[in-house]
């Protein structure tokens, strides 16, 4: 499953990440040491303390590898383990929704006919009352 996620991520040009600025800082603190991670040119503050960052495919690969390693080795830091595990899971889910064979996937010609970008969101909200 991990190797398949890496293979799928390798064909993604850009991935959009939306998370709280503290989660973004956690990712930067750990992933910046990975040789394939590049700090994105485009990072925007959003409402509610959230951050939107556009990662290159190469940086997305570094995020997948780093968060998997942190999650596996995180016994000494349960908070870091939980954050890394959640980021890793969401990134894998987003990557799984792309590429050949994925439901509704569009591949091969960039944004021609499909302006969507692979998006990873870490912003769970409660279900509205009455739903």
mmCIF file of C-alpha atoms in Angstrom:
data_model
loop_
_atom_site.group_PDB
_atom_site.id
_atom_site.type_symbol
_atom_site.label_atom_id
_atom_site.label_comp_id
_atom_site.label_asym_id
_atom_site.label_seq_id
_atom_site.Cartn_x
_atom_site.Cartn_y
_atom_site.Cartn_z
ATOM 1 C CA UNK A 1 0.000 0.000 0.000
ATOM 2 C CA UNK A 2 2.816 2.434 0.877
ATOM 3 C CA UNK A 3 4.762 1.769 -2.324
ATOM 4 C CA UNK A 4 1.559 2.121 -4.365
ATOM 5 C CA UNK A 5 0.940 5.508 -2.707
ATOM 6 C CA UNK A 6 4.462 6.636 -3.581
ATOM 7 C CA UNK A 7 4.061 5.454 -7.163
ATOM 8 C CA UNK A 8 0.768 7.350 -7.501
ATOM 9 C CA UNK A 9 2.181 10.484 -5.853
ATOM 10 C CA UNK A 10 5.132 10.473 -8.241
ATOM 11 C CA UNK A 11 2.790 11.388 -11.104
ATOM 12 C CA UNK A 12 1.168 14.329 -9.282
ATOM 13 C CA UNK A 13 2.490 17.742 -10.285
ATOM 14 C CA UNK A 14 0.900 19.750 -7.474
ATOM 15 C CA UNK A 15 -0.996 18.901 -4.305
ATOM 16 C CA UNK A 16 -2.958 21.386 -2.218
ATOM 17 C CA UNK A 17 -2.735 20.980 1.563
ATOM 18 C CA UNK A 18 -5.186 22.700 3.906
ATOM 19 C CA UNK A 19 -4.543 22.396 7.636
ATOM 20 C CA UNK A 20 -4.128 24.459 10.797
ATOM 21 C CA UNK A 21 -0.996 26.608 10.805
ATOM 22 C CA UNK A 22 0.357 24.599 13.781
ATOM 23 C CA UNK A 23 0.018 21.379 11.783
ATOM 24 C CA UNK A 24 1.771 23.071 8.860
ATOM 25 C CA UNK A 25 4.593 24.118 11.196
ATOM 26 C CA UNK A 26 4.841 20.538 12.501
ATOM 27 C CA UNK A 27 5.180 19.300 8.917
ATOM 28 C CA UNK A 28 7.804 21.908 8.101
ATOM 29 C CA UNK A 29 9.802 21.137 11.242
ATOM 30 C CA UNK A 30 10.051 17.469 10.318
ATOM 31 C CA UNK A 31 9.845 17.311 6.542
ATOM 32 C CA UNK A 32 12.284 20.115 5.731
ATOM 33 C CA UNK A 33 15.116 17.680 6.550
ATOM 34 C CA UNK A 34 14.037 15.278 3.810
ATOM 35 C CA UNK A 35 16.258 15.669 0.719
ATOM 36 C CA UNK A 36 13.253 15.792 -1.642
ATOM 37 C CA UNK A 37 11.181 18.356 0.273
ATOM 38 C CA UNK A 38 11.059 21.924 -0.975
ATOM 39 C CA UNK A 39 9.320 24.692 0.950
ATOM 40 C CA UNK A 40 6.465 25.766 -1.326
ATOM 41 C CA UNK A 41 6.496 29.175 -2.966
ATOM 42 C CA UNK A 42 2.784 29.511 -2.361
ATOM 43 C CA UNK A 43 1.580 29.320 1.256
ATOM 44 C CA UNK A 44 -1.516 31.312 2.202
ATOM 45 C CA UNK A 45 -3.161 32.081 5.527
ATOM 46 C CA UNK A 46 -6.863 31.219 5.527
ATOM 47 C CA UNK A 47 -9.646 32.034 7.979
ATOM 48 C CA UNK A 48 -9.772 30.153 11.259
ATOM 49 C CA UNK A 49 -6.004 29.810 11.646
ATOM 50 C CA UNK A 50 -5.744 27.521 8.648
ATOM 51 C CA UNK A 51 -2.998 27.445 6.045
ATOM 52 C CA UNK A 52 -3.134 26.482 2.391
ATOM 53 C CA UNK A 53 0.087 25.239 0.842
ATOM 54 C CA UNK A 54 0.732 24.001 -2.683
ATOM 55 C CA UNK A 55 3.269 21.179 -2.615
ATOM 56 C CA UNK A 56 5.175 19.869 -5.593
ATOM 57 C CA UNK A 57 4.808 16.174 -6.304
ATOM 58 C CA UNK A 58 8.364 15.697 -5.093
ATOM 59 C CA UNK A 59 7.541 17.412 -1.794
ATOM 60 C CA UNK A 60 4.379 15.319 -1.492
ATOM 61 C CA UNK A 61 6.552 12.207 -1.739
ATOM 62 C CA UNK A 62 8.744 13.576 1.063
ATOM 63 C CA UNK A 63 5.654 14.240 3.204
ATOM 64 C CA UNK A 64 4.437 10.665 2.686
ATOM 65 C CA UNK A 65 7.806 9.161 3.624
ATOM 66 C CA UNK A 66 8.437 11.453 6.598
ATOM 67 C CA UNK A 67 4.975 11.110 8.120
ATOM 68 C CA UNK A 68 5.059 7.329 7.754
ATOM 69 C CA UNK A 69 8.424 7.196 9.522
ATOM 70 C CA UNK A 70 7.286 9.557 12.303
ATOM 71 C CA UNK A 71 4.122 7.540 12.844
ATOM 72 C CA UNK A 72 6.071 4.286 13.102
ATOM 73 C CA UNK A 73 8.738 5.703 15.427
ATOM 74 C CA UNK A 74 6.476 7.957 17.495
ATOM 75 C CA UNK A 75 6.166 6.015 20.756
ATOM 76 C CA UNK A 76 8.111 8.709 22.640
ATOM 77 C CA UNK A 77 5.894 11.490 21.247
ATOM 78 C CA UNK A 78 2.251 10.394 21.070
ATOM 79 C CA UNK A 79 1.099 13.805 19.795
ATOM 80 C CA UNK A 80 3.639 13.789 16.972
ATOM 81 C CA UNK A 81 2.708 10.196 16.198
ATOM 82 C CA UNK A 82 -0.993 11.104 15.952
ATOM 83 C CA UNK A 83 -0.341 14.169 13.778
ATOM 84 C CA UNK A 84 2.007 12.288 11.474
ATOM 85 C CA UNK A 85 -0.376 9.349 11.186
ATOM 86 C CA UNK A 86 -3.321 11.570 10.320
ATOM 87 C CA UNK A 87 -1.405 13.599 7.733
ATOM 88 C CA UNK A 88 -0.085 10.371 6.217
ATOM 89 C CA UNK A 89 -3.542 8.779 6.052
ATOM 90 C CA UNK A 90 -5.159 11.841 4.452
ATOM 91 C CA UNK A 91 -2.315 12.232 1.956
ATOM 92 C CA UNK A 92 -2.604 8.556 0.989
ATOM 93 C CA UNK A 93 -6.382 8.926 0.583
ATOM 94 C CA UNK A 94 -5.957 11.983 -1.651
ATOM 95 C CA UNK A 95 -3.327 10.225 -3.755
ATOM 96 C CA UNK A 96 -5.520 7.120 -4.056
ATOM 97 C CA UNK A 97 -8.225 9.269 -5.683
ATOM 98 C CA UNK A 98 -5.907 10.020 -8.619
ATOM 99 C CA UNK A 99 -4.258 8.063 -11.368
ATOM 100 C CA UNK A 100 -5.340 5.282 -13.672
ATOM 101 C CA UNK A 101 -8.166 3.191 -12.302
ATOM 102 C CA UNK A 102 -9.273 5.667 -9.652
ATOM 103 C CA UNK A 103 -12.982 6.554 -9.728
ATOM 104 C CA UNK A 104 -13.376 9.808 -11.623
ATOM 105 C CA UNK A 105 -9.626 10.105 -12.115
ATOM 106 C CA UNK A 106 -8.220 12.200 -14.898
ATOM 107 C CA UNK A 107 -4.652 11.661 -15.974
ATOM 108 C CA UNK A 108 -2.126 12.543 -18.584
ATOM 109 C CA UNK A 109 -2.865 16.066 -19.796
ATOM 110 C CA UNK A 110 -2.391 18.369 -16.822
ATOM 111 C CA UNK A 111 -5.342 20.659 -16.219
ATOM 112 C CA UNK A 112 -6.724 20.359 -19.759
ATOM 113 C CA UNK A 113 -10.395 19.644 -19.160
ATOM 114 C CA UNK A 114 -9.930 19.241 -15.402
ATOM 115 C CA UNK A 115 -8.815 22.199 -13.277
ATOM 116 C CA UNK A 116 -8.929 20.168 -10.051
ATOM 117 C CA UNK A 117 -5.807 19.670 -7.967
ATOM 118 C CA UNK A 118 -5.132 16.774 -5.603
ATOM 119 C CA UNK A 119 -6.234 18.188 -2.248
ATOM 120 C CA UNK A 120 -5.385 17.031 1.268
ATOM 121 C CA UNK A 121 -7.610 18.514 3.969
ATOM 122 C CA UNK A 122 -7.049 18.255 7.707
ATOM 123 C CA UNK A 123 -10.038 20.137 9.046
ATOM 124 C CA UNK A 124 -12.667 17.774 10.417
ATOM 125 C CA UNK A 125 -15.792 19.563 11.553
ATOM 126 C CA UNK A 126 -18.743 18.405 13.636
ATOM 127 C CA UNK A 127 -21.902 17.364 11.836
ATOM 128 C CA UNK A 128 -24.373 20.291 11.919
ATOM 129 C CA UNK A 129 -27.239 19.861 14.370
ATOM 130 C CA UNK A 130 -30.326 18.415 12.731
ATOM 131 C CA UNK A 131 -28.390 16.582 10.012
#
